[in-house]
PDB file of C-alpha atoms and ligand atoms in Angstrom:
ATOM      1  CA  MET A 657      50.182  91.193  70.448  1.00 43.00           C
ATOM      2  CA  ASP A 658      46.503  90.417  70.151  1.00 46.00           C
ATOM      3  CA  GLN A 659      46.062  90.118  66.387  1.00 49.00           C
ATOM      4  CA  GLY A 660      42.261  90.012  66.407  1.00 54.00           C
ATOM      5  CA  ASN A 661      41.675  93.116  68.495  1.00 60.00           C
ATOM      6  CA  TYR A 662      42.512  96.136  66.349  1.00 68.00           C
ATOM      7  CA  SER A 663      40.915  97.977  63.464  1.00 78.00           C
ATOM      8  CA  ARG A 664      43.106  98.027  60.395  1.00 81.00           C
ATOM      9  CA  VAL A 665      43.856 101.371  58.732  1.00 86.00           C
ATOM     10  CA  ALA A 666      41.686 101.919  55.653  1.00 86.00           C
ATOM     11  CA  GLU A 667      44.190 104.043  53.785  1.00 89.00           C
ATOM     12  CA  PHE A 668      47.711 105.414  53.773  1.00 90.00           C
ATOM     13  CA  VAL A 669      48.725 109.032  53.266  1.00 88.00           C
ATOM     14  CA  LEU A 670      51.535 109.576  50.767  1.00 86.00           C
ATOM     15  CA  LEU A 671      53.592 112.671  51.471  1.00 82.00           C
ATOM     16  CA  GLY A 672      54.714 112.848  47.869  1.00 77.00           C
ATOM     17  CA  LEU A 673      58.052 113.880  46.439  1.00 73.00           C
ATOM     18  CA  SER A 674      58.269 117.075  48.434  1.00 65.00           C
ATOM     19  CA  SER A 675      55.819 119.649  49.656  1.00 58.00           C
ATOM     20  CA  SER A 676      58.135 122.586  49.197  1.00 52.00           C
ATOM     21  CA  TRP A 677      59.354 122.139  45.644  1.00 55.00           C
ATOM     22  CA  GLU A 678      57.888 124.044  42.739  1.00 59.00           C
ATOM     23  CA  LEU A 679      55.159 121.546  42.039  1.00 62.00           C
ATOM     24  CA  GLN A 680      53.957 122.800  38.693  1.00 62.00           C
ATOM     25  CA  TYR A 681      57.427 122.414  37.201  1.00 71.00           C
ATOM     26  CA  PHE A 682      57.610 118.873  38.491  1.00 73.00           C
ATOM     27  CA  PHE A 683      54.168 118.173  37.147  1.00 76.00           C
ATOM     28  CA  VAL A 684      55.289 119.200  33.666  1.00 80.00           C
ATOM     29  CA  LEU A 685      58.621 117.388  33.965  1.00 82.00           C
ATOM     30  CA  PHE A 686      57.158 114.079  35.143  1.00 82.00           C
ATOM     31  CA  ASN A 687      54.379 114.178  32.591  1.00 85.00           C
ATOM     32  CA  PHE A 688      56.988 114.661  29.911  1.00 88.00           C
ATOM     33  CA  LEU A 689      59.226 111.880  31.272  1.00 87.00           C
ATOM     34  CA  TYR A 690      56.348 109.456  31.619  1.00 89.00           C
ATOM     35  CA  ILE A 691      55.121 110.018  28.070  1.00 91.00           C
ATOM     36  CA  THR A 692      58.680 109.629  26.805  1.00 89.00           C
ATOM     37  CA  ILE A 693      59.087 106.318  28.664  1.00 90.00           C
ATOM     38  CA  VAL A 694      55.864 104.900  27.246  1.00 92.00           C
ATOM     39  CA  LEU A 695      56.445 106.077  23.673  1.00 91.00           C
ATOM     40  CA  GLY A 696      60.161 105.178  23.608  1.00 89.00           C
ATOM     41  CA  ASN A 697      59.602 101.673  24.896  1.00 91.00           C
ATOM     42  CA  LEU A 698      56.580 101.064  22.688  1.00 92.00           C
ATOM     43  CA  LEU A 699      58.689 102.115  19.709  1.00 89.00           C
ATOM     44  CA  ILE A 700      61.198  99.384  20.614  1.00 89.00           C
ATOM     45  CA  VAL A 701      58.471  96.746  20.955  1.00 92.00           C
ATOM     46  CA  LEU A 702      56.895  97.810  17.644  1.00 91.00           C
ATOM     47  CA  THR A 703      60.259  97.824  15.861  1.00 89.00           C
ATOM     48  CA  VAL A 704      61.262  94.374  17.097  1.00 90.00           C
ATOM     49  CA  ILE A 705      57.871  92.853  16.296  1.00 92.00           C
ATOM     50  CA  SER A 706      57.678  94.335  12.808  1.00 89.00           C
ATOM     51  CA  GLU A 707      61.238  93.554  11.689  1.00 86.00           C
ATOM     52  CA  PRO A 708      61.861  89.828  11.077  1.00 88.00           C
ATOM     53  CA  ALA A 709      65.652  90.375  11.167  1.00 85.00           C
ATOM     54  CA  LEU A 710      65.271  91.311  14.828  1.00 85.00           C
ATOM     55  CA  HIS A 711      63.467  88.099  15.780  1.00 90.00           C
ATOM     56  CA  THR A 712      66.511  86.851  17.678  1.00 88.00           C
ATOM     57  CA  PRO A 713      66.765  86.055  21.401  1.00 91.00           C
ATOM     58  CA  MET A 714      68.662  89.265  22.139  1.00 88.00           C
ATOM     59  CA  TYR A 715      66.035  91.567  20.627  1.00 89.00           C
ATOM     60  CA  ILE A 716      63.071  89.566  21.872  1.00 92.00           C
ATOM     61  CA  MET A 717      64.435  89.877  25.394  1.00 91.00           C
ATOM     62  CA  LEU A 718      65.117  93.565  24.785  1.00 89.00           C
ATOM     63  CA  SER A 719      61.507  94.183  23.793  1.00 91.00           C
ATOM     64  CA  ASN A 720      60.327  92.224  26.808  1.00 94.00           C
ATOM     65  CA  LEU A 721      62.558  94.486  28.909  1.00 91.00           C
ATOM     66  CA  SER A 722      60.769  97.446  27.328  1.00 92.00           C
ATOM     67  CA  VAL A 723      57.402  96.017  28.326  1.00 94.00           C
ATOM     68  CA  LEU A 724      58.683  95.619  31.897  1.00 93.00           C
ATOM     69  CA  ASP A 725      59.987  99.189  31.810  1.00 91.00           C
ATOM     70  CA  VAL A 726      56.576 100.548  30.848  1.00 93.00           C
ATOM     71  CA  PHE A 727      55.022  98.618  33.735  1.00 92.00           C
ATOM     72  CA  LEU A 728      57.776  99.713  36.124  1.00 88.00           C
ATOM     73  CA  ALA A 729      57.088 103.325  35.206  1.00 87.00           C
ATOM     74  CA  THR A 730      53.326 102.881  35.416  1.00 89.00           C
ATOM     75  CA  TYR A 731      52.705 101.324  38.831  1.00 82.00           C
ATOM     76  CA  ALA A 732      53.491 104.597  40.641  1.00 81.00           C
ATOM     77  CA  THR A 733      54.265 107.530  38.354  1.00 81.00           C
ATOM     78  CA  PRO A 734      50.738 108.336  37.032  1.00 83.00           C
ATOM     79  CA  LYS A 735      49.454 108.323  40.616  1.00 83.00           C
ATOM     80  CA  MET A 736      52.279 110.665  41.613  1.00 81.00           C
ATOM     81  CA  ILE A 737      51.427 112.998  38.695  1.00 80.00           C
ATOM     82  CA  HIS A 738      47.772 112.875  39.738  1.00 81.00           C
ATOM     83  CA  ASP A 739      48.721 113.635  43.354  1.00 80.00           C
ATOM     84  CA  PHE A 740      50.659 116.746  42.320  1.00 77.00           C
ATOM     85  CA  LEU A 741      47.318 118.319  41.478  1.00 77.00           C
ATOM     86  CA  HIS A 742      45.267 117.096  44.418  1.00 77.00           C
ATOM     87  CA  GLU A 743      45.152 118.066  48.053  1.00 74.00           C
ATOM     88  CA  SER A 744      44.466 114.644  49.543  1.00 76.00           C
ATOM     89  CA  LYS A 745      47.211 112.236  48.609  1.00 82.00           C
ATOM     90  CA  THR A 746      45.828 109.016  49.996  1.00 88.00           C
ATOM     91  CA  ILE A 747      45.937 105.445  48.799  1.00 91.00           C
ATOM     92  CA  SER A 748      43.705 102.639  50.014  1.00 92.00           C
ATOM     93  CA  PHE A 749      45.189  99.760  51.986  1.00 92.00           C
ATOM     94  CA  GLU A 750      44.564  97.412  49.051  1.00 92.00           C
ATOM     95  CA  GLY A 751      46.038  99.926  46.600  1.00 91.00           C
ATOM     96  CA  CYS A 752      49.118 100.199  48.757  1.00 92.00           C
ATOM     97  CA  MET A 753      49.588  96.418  48.894  1.00 93.00           C
ATOM     98  CA  ALA A 754      49.036  96.282  45.125  1.00 93.00           C
ATOM     99  CA  GLN A 755      51.796  98.861  44.594  1.00 91.00           C
ATOM    100  CA  ILE A 756      54.182  96.851  46.767  1.00 91.00           C
ATOM    101  CA  PHE A 757      53.271  93.656  44.912  1.00 94.00           C
ATOM    102  CA  LEU A 758      53.662  95.195  41.445  1.00 93.00           C
ATOM    103  CA  LEU A 759      56.930  96.964  42.243  1.00 90.00           C
ATOM    104  CA  HIS A 760      58.500  93.692  43.366  1.00 91.00           C
ATOM    105  CA  VAL A 761      57.122  91.712  40.410  1.00 94.00           C
ATOM    106  CA  PHE A 762      58.440  94.211  37.858  1.00 92.00           C
ATOM    107  CA  ALA A 763      61.737  94.972  39.590  1.00 89.00           C
ATOM    108  CA  GLY A 764      62.384  91.278  40.300  1.00 91.00           C
ATOM    109  CA  GLY A 765      61.433  90.336  36.751  1.00 93.00           C
ATOM    110  CA  GLU A 766      63.699  93.028  35.350  1.00 90.00           C
ATOM    111  CA  MET A 767      66.661  91.810  37.428  1.00 89.00           C
ATOM    112  CA  VAL A 768      66.285  88.245  36.178  1.00 93.00           C
ATOM    113  CA  LEU A 769      65.758  89.414  32.598  1.00 92.00           C
ATOM    114  CA  LEU A 770      68.954  91.501  32.770  1.00 89.00           C
ATOM    115  CA  VAL A 771      70.789  88.345  33.895  1.00 92.00           C
ATOM    116  CA  ALA A 772      69.227  86.391  31.007  1.00 93.00           C
ATOM    117  CA  MET A 773      70.341  89.092  28.559  1.00 89.00           C
ATOM    118  CA  ALA A 774      73.872  88.969  29.964  1.00 88.00           C
ATOM    119  CA  TYR A 775      73.872  85.178  29.614  1.00 91.00           C
ATOM    120  CA  ASP A 776      72.737  85.557  25.991  1.00 90.00           C
ATOM    121  CA  ARG A 777      75.641  87.936  25.290  1.00 86.00           C
ATOM    122  CA  TYR A 778      78.032  85.583  27.094  1.00 88.00           C
ATOM    123  CA  VAL A 779      77.041  82.716  24.788  1.00 90.00           C
ATOM    124  CA  ALA A 780      77.164  84.946  21.698  1.00 86.00           C
ATOM    125  CA  ILE A 781      80.613  86.317  22.467  1.00 83.00           C
ATOM    126  CA  CYS A 782      82.310  83.404  24.229  1.00 83.00           C
ATOM    127  CA  LYS A 783      80.778  80.475  22.322  1.00 86.00           C
ATOM    128  CA  PRO A 784      79.888  82.004  18.938  1.00 84.00           C
ATOM    129  CA  LEU A 785      80.030  78.666  17.085  1.00 87.00           C
ATOM    130  CA  HIS A 786      77.470  77.064  19.401  1.00 88.00           C
ATOM    131  CA  TYR A 787      75.232  80.107  19.752  1.00 89.00           C
ATOM    132  CA  THR A 788      72.363  78.843  17.603  1.00 87.00           C
ATOM    133  CA  THR A 789      72.265  75.476  19.358  1.00 88.00           C
ATOM    134  CA  ILE A 790      72.511  76.925  22.885  1.00 87.00           C
ATOM    135  CA  MET A 791      70.259  79.975  22.523  1.00 87.00           C
ATOM    136  CA  ASN A 792      67.267  79.098  20.397  1.00 86.00           C
ATOM    137  CA  LEU A 793      63.898  80.850  20.545  1.00 85.00           C
ATOM    138  CA  CYS A 794      62.500  78.135  22.764  1.00 87.00           C
ATOM    139  CA  LYS A 795      65.203  78.666  25.377  1.00 89.00           C
ATOM    140  CA  CYS A 796      64.617  82.408  25.080  1.00 91.00           C
ATOM    141  CA  THR A 797      60.917  81.955  25.836  1.00 94.00           C
ATOM    142  CA  GLY A 798      61.908  79.857  28.828  1.00 94.00           C
ATOM    143  CA  LEU A 799      64.171  82.625  30.132  1.00 94.00           C
ATOM    144  CA  VAL A 800      61.477  85.293  29.660  1.00 95.00           C
ATOM    145  CA  VAL A 801      58.794  83.192  31.354  1.00 96.00           C
ATOM    146  CA  GLY A 802      61.297  82.300  34.060  1.00 95.00           C
ATOM    147  CA  SER A 803      61.966  85.956  34.820  1.00 95.00           C
ATOM    148  CA  TRP A 804      58.236  86.685  35.216  1.00 95.00           C
ATOM    149  CA  VAL A 805      57.732  83.636  37.422  1.00 96.00           C
ATOM    150  CA  THR A 806      60.723  84.555  39.597  1.00 95.00           C
ATOM    151  CA  GLY A 807      59.438  88.115  39.946  1.00 94.00           C
ATOM    152  CA  ILE A 808      55.979  86.915  40.976  1.00 96.00           C
ATOM    153  CA  MET A 809      57.318  84.340  43.442  1.00 95.00           C
ATOM    154  CA  HIS A 810      59.650  86.898  45.000  1.00 93.00           C
ATOM    155  CA  SER A 811      56.825  89.410  45.309  1.00 94.00           C
ATOM    156  CA  LEU A 812      54.380  86.908  46.796  1.00 94.00           C
ATOM    157  CA  SER A 813      56.939  85.919  49.405  1.00 92.00           C
ATOM    158  CA  GLN A 814      57.450  89.600  50.338  1.00 89.00           C
ATOM    159  CA  LEU A 815      53.723  90.221  50.592  1.00 91.00           C
ATOM    160  CA  ALA A 816      53.041  87.027  52.529  1.00 89.00           C
ATOM    161  CA  PHE A 817      54.532  88.377  55.736  1.00 83.00           C
ATOM    162  CA  THR A 818      53.600  92.037  55.144  1.00 88.00           C
ATOM    163  CA  ILE A 819      49.873  91.747  54.539  1.00 87.00           C
ATOM    164  CA  ASN A 820      49.156  90.091  57.878  1.00 86.00           C
ATOM    165  CA  LEU A 821      51.052  92.626  59.975  1.00 89.00           C
ATOM    166  CA  PRO A 822      48.772  94.693  62.244  1.00 89.00           C
ATOM    167  CA  PHE A 823      48.481  98.150  60.666  1.00 89.00           C
ATOM    168  CA  CYS A 824      46.442  99.904  63.322  1.00 86.00           C
ATOM    169  CA  GLY A 825      47.448 103.526  63.562  1.00 80.00           C
ATOM    170  CA  PRO A 826      50.222 105.482  61.908  1.00 86.00           C
ATOM    171  CA  ASN A 827      49.592 105.665  58.173  1.00 87.00           C
ATOM    172  CA  ILE A 828      51.919 108.374  56.858  1.00 89.00           C
ATOM    173  CA  VAL A 829      54.304 107.160  54.158  1.00 88.00           C
ATOM    174  CA  ASP A 830      57.018 109.684  53.408  1.00 84.00           C
ATOM    175  CA  SER A 831      57.287 108.944  49.703  1.00 82.00           C
ATOM    176  CA  TYR A 832      55.210 109.186  46.549  1.00 82.00           C
ATOM    177  CA  TYR A 833      54.362 105.478  46.487  1.00 86.00           C
ATOM    178  CA  CYS A 834      54.016 102.655  48.984  1.00 88.00           C
ATOM    179  CA  ASP A 835      57.598 101.602  49.521  1.00 85.00           C
ATOM    180  CA  LEU A 836      57.813  98.343  51.454  1.00 87.00           C
ATOM    181  CA  THR A 837      60.767  99.564  53.520  1.00 84.00           C
ATOM    182  CA  LEU A 838      58.623 102.469  54.787  1.00 86.00           C
ATOM    183  CA  VAL A 839      55.241 100.719  55.057  1.00 89.00           C
ATOM    184  CA  ILE A 840      56.595  97.828  57.109  1.00 89.00           C
ATOM    185  CA  LYS A 841      57.722 100.284  59.822  1.00 87.00           C
ATOM    186  CA  LEU A 842      54.112 101.455  60.310  1.00 90.00           C
ATOM    187  CA  ALA A 843      52.918  98.112  61.695  1.00 89.00           C
ATOM    188  CA  CYS A 844      52.020  98.372  65.383  1.00 88.00           C
ATOM    189  CA  THR A 845      54.248  95.576  66.485  1.00 85.00           C
ATOM    190  CA  ASP A 846      57.947  94.951  66.778  1.00 87.00           C
ATOM    191  CA  THR A 847      58.928  95.106  63.108  1.00 83.00           C
ATOM    192  CA  TYR A 848      62.487  93.922  63.580  1.00 86.00           C
ATOM    193  CA  VAL A 849      61.872  90.364  62.368  1.00 86.00           C
ATOM    194  CA  PRO A 850      59.701  91.348  59.356  1.00 85.00           C
ATOM    195  CA  GLU A 851      62.281  93.958  58.373  1.00 85.00           C
ATOM    196  CA  VAL A 852      65.090  91.431  58.513  1.00 85.00           C
ATOM    197  CA  LEU A 853      63.010  88.943  56.478  1.00 86.00           C
ATOM    198  CA  MET A 854      62.229  91.614  53.888  1.00 85.00           C
ATOM    199  CA  LEU A 855      65.892  92.545  53.713  1.00 83.00           C
ATOM    200  CA  LEU A 856      66.961  88.922  53.254  1.00 86.00           C
ATOM    201  CA  ASP A 857      64.284  88.342  50.611  1.00 86.00           C
ATOM    202  CA  SER A 858      65.127  91.402  48.508  1.00 84.00           C
ATOM    203  CA  GLY A 859      68.808  91.061  49.284  1.00 83.00           C
ATOM    204  CA  LEU A 860      68.928  87.448  48.107  1.00 85.00           C
ATOM    205  CA  MET A 861      67.187  88.419  44.880  1.00 86.00           C
ATOM    206  CA  GLY A 862      69.289  91.530  44.230  1.00 85.00           C
ATOM    207  CA  VAL A 863      72.673  90.229  45.315  1.00 85.00           C
ATOM    208  CA  THR A 864      72.301  86.943  43.399  1.00 89.00           C
ATOM    209  CA  SER A 865      71.370  88.718  40.156  1.00 89.00           C
ATOM    210  CA  PHE A 866      74.054  91.339  40.670  1.00 87.00           C
ATOM    211  CA  LEU A 867      76.765  88.708  41.229  1.00 88.00           C
ATOM    212  CA  LEU A 868      75.633  86.672  38.206  1.00 91.00           C
ATOM    213  CA  LEU A 869      75.782  89.829  36.095  1.00 88.00           C
ATOM    214  CA  LEU A 870      79.252  90.731  37.369  1.00 86.00           C
ATOM    215  CA  ILE A 871      80.531  87.201  36.732  1.00 89.00           C
ATOM    216  CA  SER A 872      79.148  87.051  33.195  1.00 88.00           C
ATOM    217  CA  TYR A 873      80.589  90.474  32.315  1.00 85.00           C
ATOM    218  CA  MET A 874      83.956  89.485  33.755  1.00 85.00           C
ATOM    219  CA  VAL A 875      84.025  86.210  31.802  1.00 87.00           C
ATOM    220  CA  ILE A 876      83.076  88.104  28.628  1.00 84.00           C
ATOM    221  CA  LEU A 877      85.799  90.716  29.184  1.00 82.00           C
ATOM    222  CA  ILE A 878      88.446  88.074  29.844  1.00 83.00           C
ATOM    223  CA  THR A 879      87.401  86.040  26.782  1.00 81.00           C
ATOM    224  CA  VAL A 880      87.402  89.095  24.564  1.00 78.00           C
ATOM    225  CA  GLN A 881      90.893  90.043  25.702  1.00 76.00           C
ATOM    226  CA  HIS A 882      92.295  86.593  24.914  1.00 73.00           C
ATOM    227  CA  HIS A 883      90.739  86.313  21.475  1.00 69.00           C
ATOM    228  CA  SER A 884      91.176  89.655  19.769  1.00 60.00           C
ATOM    229  CA  SER A 885      89.495  88.166  16.674  1.00 58.00           C
ATOM    230  CA  VAL A 886      86.109  88.341  18.385  1.00 53.00           C
ATOM    231  CA  GLY A 887      84.918  91.848  17.453  1.00 63.00           C
ATOM    232  CA  LEU A 888      86.597  93.602  20.357  1.00 69.00           C
ATOM    233  CA  ALA A 889      85.005  96.983  19.703  1.00 69.00           C
ATOM    234  CA  LYS A 890      81.549  95.481  19.318  1.00 68.00           C
ATOM    235  CA  ALA A 891      81.827  93.522  22.554  1.00 71.00           C
ATOM    236  CA  HIS A 892      83.003  96.629  24.358  1.00 74.00           C
ATOM    237  CA  SER A 893      80.083  98.744  23.164  1.00 72.00           C
ATOM    238  CA  ILE A 894      77.584  96.036  24.160  1.00 73.00           C
ATOM    239  CA  LEU A 895      79.239  95.683  27.553  1.00 76.00           C
ATOM    240  CA  THR A 896      79.267  99.433  28.141  1.00 78.00           C
ATOM    241  CA  ALA A 897      75.530  99.558  27.454  1.00 75.00           C
ATOM    242  CA  HIS A 898      74.807  96.634  29.776  1.00 77.00           C
ATOM    243  CA  ILE A 899      77.027  97.858  32.591  1.00 80.00           C
ATOM    244  CA  THR A 900      75.524 101.368  32.455  1.00 79.00           C
ATOM    245  CA  VAL A 901      71.972 100.046  32.756  1.00 76.00           C
ATOM    246  CA  VAL A 902      72.909  97.584  35.474  1.00 78.00           C
ATOM    247  CA  THR A 903      74.670 100.256  37.535  1.00 80.00           C
ATOM    248  CA  LEU A 904      71.757 102.666  37.241  1.00 77.00           C
ATOM    249  CA  PHE A 905      69.246  99.967  38.127  1.00 77.00           C
ATOM    250  CA  PHE A 906      71.065  98.267  40.976  1.00 79.00           C
ATOM    251  CA  GLY A 907      72.784 101.326  42.439  1.00 77.00           C
ATOM    252  CA  PRO A 908      69.581 102.879  43.880  1.00 74.00           C
ATOM    253  CA  CYS A 909      68.246  99.447  44.955  1.00 72.00           C
ATOM    254  CA  ILE A 910      71.415  98.735  46.904  1.00 72.00           C
ATOM    255  CA  VAL A 911      71.375 102.120  48.644  1.00 71.00           C
ATOM    256  CA  ILE A 912      67.654 101.912  49.497  1.00 68.00           C
ATOM    257  CA  TYR A 913      67.854  98.374  50.835  1.00 67.00           C
ATOM    258  CA  ALA A 914      71.300  98.585  52.392  1.00 65.00           C
ATOM    259  CA  TRP A 915      70.112 101.230  54.891  1.00 63.00           C
ATOM    260  CA  PRO A 916      66.430 100.347  55.228  1.00 54.00           C
ATOM    261  CA  PHE A 917      66.283 101.108  58.923  1.00 54.00           C
ATOM    262  CA  SER A 918      67.008 104.793  58.577  1.00 55.00           C
ATOM    263  CA  ASN A 919      65.078 106.969  56.190  1.00 54.00           C
ATOM    264  CA  PHE A 920      67.464 109.253  54.361  1.00 54.00           C
ATOM    265  CA  PRO A 921      65.849 112.008  52.289  1.00 56.00           C
ATOM    266  CA  VAL A 922      68.101 110.805  49.475  1.00 58.00           C
ATOM    267  CA  ASP A 923      65.964 107.646  49.274  1.00 63.00           C
ATOM    268  CA  LYS A 924      63.204 109.508  47.458  1.00 69.00           C
ATOM    269  CA  VAL A 925      65.541 110.800  44.807  1.00 68.00           C
ATOM    270  CA  LEU A 926      66.866 107.278  44.312  1.00 68.00           C
ATOM    271  CA  SER A 927      63.326 105.889  44.027  1.00 73.00           C
ATOM    272  CA  VAL A 928      62.658 108.366  41.255  1.00 74.00           C
ATOM    273  CA  PHE A 929      65.816 107.090  39.634  1.00 72.00           C
ATOM    274  CA  SER A 930      64.685 103.483  39.491  1.00 70.00           C
ATOM    275  CA  THR A 931      61.059 104.184  38.578  1.00 74.00           C
ATOM    276  CA  VAL A 932      61.578 106.999  36.080  1.00 77.00           C
ATOM    277  CA  PHE A 933      65.155 107.252  34.843  1.00 76.00           C
ATOM    278  CA  THR A 934      66.027 103.574  34.357  1.00 78.00           C
ATOM    279  CA  PRO A 935      62.967 102.942  32.142  1.00 83.00           C
ATOM    280  CA  ILE A 936      63.932 105.949  30.033  1.00 82.00           C
ATOM    281  CA  LEU A 937      67.591 104.987  29.765  1.00 78.00           C
ATOM    282  CA  ASN A 938      66.977 101.457  28.498  1.00 75.00           C
ATOM    283  CA  PRO A 939      65.603 102.549  25.124  1.00 74.00           C
ATOM    284  CA  ILE A 940      68.245 105.249  24.801  1.00 76.00           C
ATOM    285  CA  ILE A 941      71.187 103.048  25.681  1.00 72.00           C
ATOM    286  CA  TYR A 942      70.187  99.807  24.017  1.00 68.00           C
ATOM    287  CA  THR A 943      68.521 101.240  20.970  1.00 68.00           C
ATOM    288  CA  LEU A 944      69.789 104.568  19.803  1.00 64.00           C
ATOM    289  CA  ARG A 945      73.383 103.353  19.878  1.00 65.00           C
ATOM    290  CA  ASN A 946      72.521 100.179  18.022  1.00 72.00           C
ATOM    291  CA  LYS A 947      72.858 100.160  14.221  1.00 75.00           C
ATOM    292  CA  GLU A 948      70.475  97.255  13.587  1.00 76.00           C
ATOM    293  CA  VAL A 949      67.664  98.812  15.600  1.00 78.00           C
ATOM    294  CA  LYS A 950      68.248 102.225  14.068  1.00 80.00           C
ATOM    295  CA  SER A 951      67.978 100.866  10.532  1.00 82.00           C
ATOM    296  CA  ALA A 952      64.836  98.896  11.485  1.00 82.00           C
ATOM    297  CA  ILE A 953      63.248 102.096  12.816  1.00 81.00           C
ATOM    298  CA  ARG A 954      64.199 103.889   9.611  1.00 83.00           C
ATOM    299  CA  LYS A 955      62.573 101.088   7.598  1.00 83.00           C
ATOM    300  CA  LEU A 956      59.443 101.364   9.731  1.00 81.00           C
ATOM    301  CA  LYS A 957      59.319 105.111   9.036  1.00 81.00           C
ATOM    302  CA  ILE A 958      59.728 104.620   5.280  1.00 81.00           C
ATOM    303  CA  GLN A 959      56.955 102.004   5.273  1.00 79.00           C
ATOM    304  CA  TYR A 960      54.706 104.383   7.193  1.00 77.00           C
ATOM    305  CA  VAL A 961      55.425 107.367   4.932  1.00 78.00           C
ATOM    306  CA  SER A 962      55.029 105.359   1.725  1.00 78.00           C
ATOM    307  CA  SER A 963      51.744 103.847   2.877  1.00 79.00           C
ATOM    308  CA  LYS A 964      50.560 107.395   3.671  1.00 76.00           C
ATOM    309  CA  LEU A 965      51.641 108.570   0.221  1.00 77.00           C
ATOM    310  CA  LEU A 966      49.935 105.626  -1.473  1.00 76.00           C
ATOM    311  CA  SER A 967      46.667 106.224   0.331  1.00 77.00           C
ATOM    312  CA  GLN A 968      46.823 109.938  -0.547  1.00 75.00           C
ATOM    313  CA  LEU A 969      47.502 109.091  -4.180  1.00 73.00           C
ATOM    314  CA  SER A 970      44.558 106.751  -4.295  1.00 73.00           C
ATOM    315  CA  LEU A 971      42.416 109.442  -2.665  1.00 66.00           C
ATOM    316  CA  THR A 972      43.382 112.135  -5.184  1.00 65.00           C
ATOM    317  CA  ARG A 973      42.608 109.889  -8.122  1.00 57.00           C
TER     318      ARG A 973
HETATM  319  C1  NAG B1001      58.560  88.388  25.010  1.00 77.62           C
HETATM  320  O1  NAG B1001      59.109  87.104  24.974  1.00 77.62           O
HETATM  321  C2  NAG B1001      58.248  86.116  24.461  1.00 77.62           C
HETATM  322  C3  NAG B1001      58.931  84.789  24.656  1.00 77.62           C
HETATM  323  O2  NAG B1001      60.162  84.715  24.025  1.00 77.62           O
HETATM  324  C4  NAG B1001      57.929  86.400  23.023  1.00 77.62           C
HETATM  325  O3  NAG B1001      57.100  85.406  22.484  1.00 77.62           O
HETATM  326  C5  NAG B1001      57.242  87.753  22.957  1.00 77.62           C
HETATM  327  O4  NAG B1001      57.012  88.116  21.627  1.00 77.62           O
HETATM  328  C6  NAG B1001      58.099  88.813  23.640  1.00 77.62           C
HETATM  329  N1  NAG B1001      57.324  90.026  23.762  1.00 77.62           N
HETATM  330  C7  NAG B1001      57.642  91.116  23.109  1.00 77.62           C
HETATM  331  C8  NAG B1001      56.770  92.284  23.326  1.00 77.62           C
HETATM  332  O5  NAG B1001      58.609  91.172  22.411  1.00 77.62           O
END
């Protein structure tokens, strides 16, 4: 293939979620979901920052997960909401590459952070006496930075062989964002090798994190069963929360990437799952079922109300 002798497409056309569905209902629904994601996750970040009792590795990583969730929901959903209302649903070539880059940074970062959170719980439950020496705030910062760096490296490696492919003609992407598995097929060259590379890259990332998560949960479960003195109920509720999030996050990824060569319509629904429903579930699962976070939120509310009352009192005087 003569790489120098073609004109690259300037933009891609996104077909959106579906052309036949009742768009105005979806517009309202996705607006609502998006606002809920942003507000819910910001509430977690605010709560953790403002409550000194929550300045522990577990909650610091949780609030970092919330930040990632907001980003994960933001790289594509506002554009999709915007596209509901507009006839031309195009995205520039650069915008498309940016979406691919961001998706893989945030998704990769989230995978590694979920592993770090599982490791934190493993130390807390299986080595409770050494917890403070093994998991200090410094180590926690290392894990958080490490998850960002891994996400960025993974994403750069994906983009490295995508961005130089010759995109010369077909530019229709049957989704509401630039999904790498779909975009790569549009290159006017034999895409077999790039597709296999992409699969190996994402697969390595996903499968490694997934296995590490499974192993840490299994070790925790086995430990908990042998020492009934370690708060069995507490460990179970933490594990249930983790396993639910992990299943909902990895399930769609596995299905999308396990059959990347055929484009099932179900893929779109699964993409919505990982970009909209996972970011909403994290605050619900990790926070609303957690006593410490609930009481911190209550404290925050009381502080807010009393400061309001005080300022009103001083105004009326
Ligand atoms: C994310 O983690 C870093 C490093 O541990 C921490 O300093 C920061 O406060 C966290 N961010 C949020 C929003 O909690």
